[in-house]
Short mmCIF file of C-alpha atoms in Angstrom, two decimals:
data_model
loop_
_atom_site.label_atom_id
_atom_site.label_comp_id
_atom_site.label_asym_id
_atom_site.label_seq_id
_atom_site.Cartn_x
_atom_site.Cartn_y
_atom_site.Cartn_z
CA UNK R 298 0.00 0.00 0.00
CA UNK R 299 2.39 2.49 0.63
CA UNK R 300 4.72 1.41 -2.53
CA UNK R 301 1.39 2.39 -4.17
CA UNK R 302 1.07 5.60 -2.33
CA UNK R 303 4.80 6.61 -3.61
CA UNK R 304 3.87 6.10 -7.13
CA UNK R 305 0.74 8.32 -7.14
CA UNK R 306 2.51 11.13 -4.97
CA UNK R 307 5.49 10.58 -7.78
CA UNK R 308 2.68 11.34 -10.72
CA UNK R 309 0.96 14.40 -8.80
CA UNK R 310 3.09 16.79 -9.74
CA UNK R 311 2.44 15.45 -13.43
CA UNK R 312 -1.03 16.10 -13.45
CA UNK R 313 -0.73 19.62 -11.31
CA UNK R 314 1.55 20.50 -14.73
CA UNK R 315 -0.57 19.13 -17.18
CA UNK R 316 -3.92 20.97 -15.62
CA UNK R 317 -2.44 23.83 -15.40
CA UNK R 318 -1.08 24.11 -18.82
CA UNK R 319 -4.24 23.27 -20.15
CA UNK R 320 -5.66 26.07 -18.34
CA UNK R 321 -3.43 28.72 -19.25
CA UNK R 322 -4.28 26.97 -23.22
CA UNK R 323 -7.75 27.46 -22.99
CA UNK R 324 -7.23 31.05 -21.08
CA UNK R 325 -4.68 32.60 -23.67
CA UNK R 326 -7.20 31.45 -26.57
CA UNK R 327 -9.87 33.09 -25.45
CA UNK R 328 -8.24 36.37 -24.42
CA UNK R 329 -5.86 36.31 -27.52
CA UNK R 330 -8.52 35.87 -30.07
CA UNK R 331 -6.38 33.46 -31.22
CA UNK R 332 -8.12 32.09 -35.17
CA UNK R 333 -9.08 28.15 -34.42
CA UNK R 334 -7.53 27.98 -37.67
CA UNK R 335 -4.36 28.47 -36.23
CA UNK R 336 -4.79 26.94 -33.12
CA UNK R 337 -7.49 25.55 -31.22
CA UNK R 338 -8.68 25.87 -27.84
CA UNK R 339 -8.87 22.41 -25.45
CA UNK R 340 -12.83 23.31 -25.39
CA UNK R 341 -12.77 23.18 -29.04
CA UNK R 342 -10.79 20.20 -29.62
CA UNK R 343 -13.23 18.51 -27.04
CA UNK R 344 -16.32 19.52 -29.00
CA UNK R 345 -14.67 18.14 -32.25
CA UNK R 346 -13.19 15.08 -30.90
CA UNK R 347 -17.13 14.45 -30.08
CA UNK R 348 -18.62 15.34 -32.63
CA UNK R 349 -16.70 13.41 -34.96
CA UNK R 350 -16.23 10.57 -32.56
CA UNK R 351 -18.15 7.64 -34.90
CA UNK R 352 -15.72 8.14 -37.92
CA UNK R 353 -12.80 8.84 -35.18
CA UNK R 354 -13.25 5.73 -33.37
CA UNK R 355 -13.58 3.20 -36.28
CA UNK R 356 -10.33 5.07 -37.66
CA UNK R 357 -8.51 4.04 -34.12
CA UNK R 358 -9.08 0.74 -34.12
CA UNK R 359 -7.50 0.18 -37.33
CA UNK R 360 -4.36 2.50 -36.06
CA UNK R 361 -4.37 0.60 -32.80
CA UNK R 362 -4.56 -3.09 -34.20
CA UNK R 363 -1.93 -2.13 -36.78
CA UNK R 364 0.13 -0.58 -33.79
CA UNK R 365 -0.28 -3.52 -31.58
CA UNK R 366 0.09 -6.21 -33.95
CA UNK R 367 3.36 -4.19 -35.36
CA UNK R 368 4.80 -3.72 -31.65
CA UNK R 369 4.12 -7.31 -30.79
CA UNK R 370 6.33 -8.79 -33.55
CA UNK R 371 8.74 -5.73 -33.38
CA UNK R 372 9.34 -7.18 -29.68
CA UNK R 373 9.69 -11.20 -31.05
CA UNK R 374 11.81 -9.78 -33.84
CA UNK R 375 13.96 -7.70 -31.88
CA UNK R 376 14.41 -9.76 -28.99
CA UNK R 377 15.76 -13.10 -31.61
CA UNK R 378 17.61 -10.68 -33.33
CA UNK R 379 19.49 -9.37 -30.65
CA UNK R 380 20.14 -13.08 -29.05
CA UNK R 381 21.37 -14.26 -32.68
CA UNK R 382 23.65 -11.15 -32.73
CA UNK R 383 25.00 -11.82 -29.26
CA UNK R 384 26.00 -15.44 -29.97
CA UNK R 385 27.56 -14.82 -33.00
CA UNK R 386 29.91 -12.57 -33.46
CA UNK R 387 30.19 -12.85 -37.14
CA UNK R 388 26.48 -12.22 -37.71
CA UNK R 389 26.92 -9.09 -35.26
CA UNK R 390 30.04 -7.57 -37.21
CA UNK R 391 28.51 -8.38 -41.07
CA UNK R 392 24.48 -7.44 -40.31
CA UNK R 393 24.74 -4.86 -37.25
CA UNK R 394 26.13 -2.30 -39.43
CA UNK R 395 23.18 -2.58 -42.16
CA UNK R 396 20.23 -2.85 -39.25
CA UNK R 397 21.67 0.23 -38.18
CA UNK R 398 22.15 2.01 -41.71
CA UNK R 399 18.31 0.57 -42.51
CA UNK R 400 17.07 2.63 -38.69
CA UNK R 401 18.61 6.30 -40.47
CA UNK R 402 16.37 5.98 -43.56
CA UNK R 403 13.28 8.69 -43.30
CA UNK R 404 10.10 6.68 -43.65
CA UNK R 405 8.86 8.15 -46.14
CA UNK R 406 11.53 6.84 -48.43
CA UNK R 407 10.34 3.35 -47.43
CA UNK R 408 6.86 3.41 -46.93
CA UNK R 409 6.38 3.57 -51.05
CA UNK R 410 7.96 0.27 -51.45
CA UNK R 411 6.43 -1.17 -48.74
CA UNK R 412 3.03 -0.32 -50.82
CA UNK R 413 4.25 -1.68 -53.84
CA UNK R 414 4.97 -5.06 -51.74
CA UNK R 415 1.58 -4.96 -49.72
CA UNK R 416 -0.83 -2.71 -51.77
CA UNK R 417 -2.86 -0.05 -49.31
CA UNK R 418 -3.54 -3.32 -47.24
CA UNK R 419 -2.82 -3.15 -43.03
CA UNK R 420 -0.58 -5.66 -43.58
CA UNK R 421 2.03 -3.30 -44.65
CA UNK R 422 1.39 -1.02 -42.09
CA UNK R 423 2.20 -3.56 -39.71
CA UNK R 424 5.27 -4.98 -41.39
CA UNK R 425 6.34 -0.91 -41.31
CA UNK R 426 5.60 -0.95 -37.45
CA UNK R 427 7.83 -4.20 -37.00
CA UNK R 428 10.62 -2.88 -39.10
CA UNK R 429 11.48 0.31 -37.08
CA UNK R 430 10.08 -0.94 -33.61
CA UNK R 431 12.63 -3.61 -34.07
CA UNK R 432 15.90 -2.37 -33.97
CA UNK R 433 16.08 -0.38 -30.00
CA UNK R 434 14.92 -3.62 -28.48
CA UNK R 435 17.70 -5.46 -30.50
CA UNK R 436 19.99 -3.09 -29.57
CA UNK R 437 19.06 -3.26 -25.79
CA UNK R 438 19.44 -6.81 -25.89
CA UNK R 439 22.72 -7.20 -26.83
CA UNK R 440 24.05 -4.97 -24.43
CA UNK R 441 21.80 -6.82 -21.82
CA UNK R 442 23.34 -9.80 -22.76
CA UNK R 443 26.85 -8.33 -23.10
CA UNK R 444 26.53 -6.61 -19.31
CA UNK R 445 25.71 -9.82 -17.57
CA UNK R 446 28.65 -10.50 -15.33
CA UNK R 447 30.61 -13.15 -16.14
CA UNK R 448 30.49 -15.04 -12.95
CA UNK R 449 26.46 -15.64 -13.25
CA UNK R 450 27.19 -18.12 -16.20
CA UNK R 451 30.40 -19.56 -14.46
CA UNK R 452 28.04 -20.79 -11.84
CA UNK R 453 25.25 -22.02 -14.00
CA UNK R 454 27.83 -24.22 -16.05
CA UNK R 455 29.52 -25.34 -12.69
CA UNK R 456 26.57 -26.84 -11.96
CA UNK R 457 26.22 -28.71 -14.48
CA UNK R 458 23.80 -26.52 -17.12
CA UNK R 459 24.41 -25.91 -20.75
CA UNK R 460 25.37 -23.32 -22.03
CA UNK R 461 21.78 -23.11 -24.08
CA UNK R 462 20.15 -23.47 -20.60
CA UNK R 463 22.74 -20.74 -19.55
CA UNK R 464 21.82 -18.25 -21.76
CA UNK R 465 17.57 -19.09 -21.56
CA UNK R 466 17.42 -19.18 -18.22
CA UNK R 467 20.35 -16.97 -16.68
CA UNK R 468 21.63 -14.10 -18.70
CA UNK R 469 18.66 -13.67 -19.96
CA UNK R 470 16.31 -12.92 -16.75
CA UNK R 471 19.37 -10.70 -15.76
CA UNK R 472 19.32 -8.83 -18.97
CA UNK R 473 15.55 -8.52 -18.79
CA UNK R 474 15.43 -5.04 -17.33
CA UNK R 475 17.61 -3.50 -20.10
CA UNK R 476 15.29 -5.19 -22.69
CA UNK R 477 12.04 -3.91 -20.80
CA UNK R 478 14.17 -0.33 -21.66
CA UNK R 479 14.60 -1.43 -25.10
CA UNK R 480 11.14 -2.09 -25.42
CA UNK R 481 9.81 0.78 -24.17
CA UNK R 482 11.51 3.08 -26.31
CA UNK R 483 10.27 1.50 -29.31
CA UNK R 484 6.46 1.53 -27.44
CA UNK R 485 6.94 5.29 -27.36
CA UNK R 486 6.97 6.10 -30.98
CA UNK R 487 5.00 2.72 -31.99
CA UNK R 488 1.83 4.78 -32.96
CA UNK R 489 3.26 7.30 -34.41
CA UNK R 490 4.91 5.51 -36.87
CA UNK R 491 1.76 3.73 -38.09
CA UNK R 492 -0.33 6.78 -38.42
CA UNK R 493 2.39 7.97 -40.57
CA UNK R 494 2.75 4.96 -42.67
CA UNK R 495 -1.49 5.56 -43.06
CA UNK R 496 -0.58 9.05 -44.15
CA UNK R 497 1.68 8.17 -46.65
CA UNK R 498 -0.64 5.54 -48.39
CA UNK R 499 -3.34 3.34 -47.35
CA UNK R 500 -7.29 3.22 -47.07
CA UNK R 501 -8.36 3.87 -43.57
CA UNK R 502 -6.47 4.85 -40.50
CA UNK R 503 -6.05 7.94 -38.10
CA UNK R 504 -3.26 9.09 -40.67
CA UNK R 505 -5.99 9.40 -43.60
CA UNK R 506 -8.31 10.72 -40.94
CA UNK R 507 -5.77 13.40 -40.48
CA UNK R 508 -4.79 13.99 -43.82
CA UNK R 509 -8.77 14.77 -44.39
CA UNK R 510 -8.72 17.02 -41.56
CA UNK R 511 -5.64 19.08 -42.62
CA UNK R 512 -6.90 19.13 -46.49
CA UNK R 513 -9.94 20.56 -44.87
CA UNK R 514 -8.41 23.06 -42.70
CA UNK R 515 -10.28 21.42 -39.79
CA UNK R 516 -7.42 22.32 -36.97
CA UNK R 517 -9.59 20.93 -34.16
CA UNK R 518 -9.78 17.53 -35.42
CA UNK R 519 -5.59 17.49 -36.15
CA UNK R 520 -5.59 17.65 -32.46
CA UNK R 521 -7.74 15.16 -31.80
CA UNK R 522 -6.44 12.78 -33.69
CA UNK R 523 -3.24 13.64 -32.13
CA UNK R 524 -4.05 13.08 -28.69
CA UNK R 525 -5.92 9.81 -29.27
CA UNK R 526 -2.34 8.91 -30.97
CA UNK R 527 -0.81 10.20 -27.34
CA UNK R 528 -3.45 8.25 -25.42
CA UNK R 529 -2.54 4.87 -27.68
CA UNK R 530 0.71 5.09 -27.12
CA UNK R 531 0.18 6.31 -23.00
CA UNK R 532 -1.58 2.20 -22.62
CA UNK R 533 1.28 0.70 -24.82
CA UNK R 534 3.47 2.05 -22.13
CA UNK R 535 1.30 1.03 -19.60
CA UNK R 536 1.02 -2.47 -20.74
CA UNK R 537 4.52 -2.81 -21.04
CA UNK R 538 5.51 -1.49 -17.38
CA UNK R 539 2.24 -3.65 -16.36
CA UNK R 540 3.79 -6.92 -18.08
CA UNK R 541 7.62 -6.26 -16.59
CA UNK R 542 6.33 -6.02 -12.82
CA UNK R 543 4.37 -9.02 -13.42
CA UNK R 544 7.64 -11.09 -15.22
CA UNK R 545 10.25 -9.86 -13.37
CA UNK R 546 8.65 -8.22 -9.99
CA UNK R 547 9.52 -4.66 -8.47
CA UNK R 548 13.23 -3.40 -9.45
CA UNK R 549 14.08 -2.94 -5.97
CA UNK R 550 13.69 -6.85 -5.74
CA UNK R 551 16.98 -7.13 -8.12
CA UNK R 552 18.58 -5.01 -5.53
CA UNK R 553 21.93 -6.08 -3.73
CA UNK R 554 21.12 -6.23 -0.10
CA UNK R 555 24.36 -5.83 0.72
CA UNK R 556 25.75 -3.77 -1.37
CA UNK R 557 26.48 -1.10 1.15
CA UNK R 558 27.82 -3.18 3.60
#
């Protein structure tokens, strides 16, 4: 209970800032005159996002399966990628380089090929999603892998494991929390990514419902769809901190009790 306590006293101050920047929003809006067209007020952006809620929502449930689906197998991806990296070192030195080289490409360079491959399907989306969610999880996980102290796998082979079993069972649960890091950078962006890859070519999406709000000059509803991208991203987050407490427990459990003795 109070571990719980901490935590909402450590998101208080969070909130205090966000309220209060949304007041001082609305206030300079209204007292500035400011056109909508240039910016909107949160009480406009409200009335929009409601208003236009039954083609918004349909439109963020495509984004979100394409996101989720993406994220899920950027995670598998990245995660095999990075252990295949780490065990070889000749894979590491020849294909490291070019995973790298393929992360510094803009996406919209590579979202046209990707709809040659796939058409305007979500399938492409979702391969898009994959492709740059992949690589900071890899990443993560070979330095996981690469910080594990040597002496953790000197006892696991003393006592008789394999190194396979080694590597499963031992570096990687003490990697874990540098993956979870890996992870949730690429959770942060996730969503943005595939309303891009909408706006750059496909059927539905939040990126085509933005693209038909900016053609329209409908400033309101660029916001909206904006913060429902925000809010998408805010449970991916959420999931993932969720789903490392309940794997690997609190960090201060993988504390060194004595440490400062």
């Amino acid at each position: 209970m109070t571990e719980a306590l901490q935590k909402i006293k450590h998101y208080i101050p969070t909130v205090i800032a966000v309220v209060i920047l949304v007041a001082a929003w609305e206030i300079w809006c209204r007292v500035g005159h400011v056109s909508p067209t240039m910016i909107s007020s949160p009480s406009e952006i409200v009335d929009a996002t409601i208003d236009t809620w039954p083609t918004l929502w349909p439109a963020t449930l495509i984004t979100a399966y394409e996101g989720f689906v993406g994220f899920a197998l950027a995670v598998l991806c990245g995660i095999i990628i990075g252990i295949v990296f780490y065990c070889s070192r000749v894979l590491n030195a020849a294909l490291f380089p070019l995973l790298a080289a393929a992360q510094t490409m803009p996406l919209i360079t590579i979202a046209p090929l990707f709809i040659i491959w796939f058409g305007f399907e979500i399938s492409g989306k979702i391969a898009i999603v994959a492709v740059f969610g992949l690589f900071p999880i890899a990443v993560q996980t070979i330095r996981g892998l690469e910080a594990v102290p040597q002496f953790y796998s000197d006892v696991a082979l003393t006592c008789g494991a394999t190194p396979a079993w080694t590597l499963w069972h031992v570096k990687l649960r003490v990697a874990a929390r540098q993956i979870y890091g890996g992870i949730r950078i690429s959770a942060a962006y996730i969503f943005a990514t595939a309303a891009t890859a909408e706006y750059l070519g496909a059927r539905k999406g939040l990126g085509i419902w933005l693209q038909a709000a900016y053609n329209s000059f409908r400033t309101p509803l660029i916001f909206s769809a904006t913060f429902v991208i925000v809010a998408l991203t805010a449970v991916l987050l959420i999931i993932v901190n969720v789903s490392e407490l309940l794997i690997l427990g609190p960090a201060s459990e993988d504390e060194d009790p004595d440490a400062e003795e």
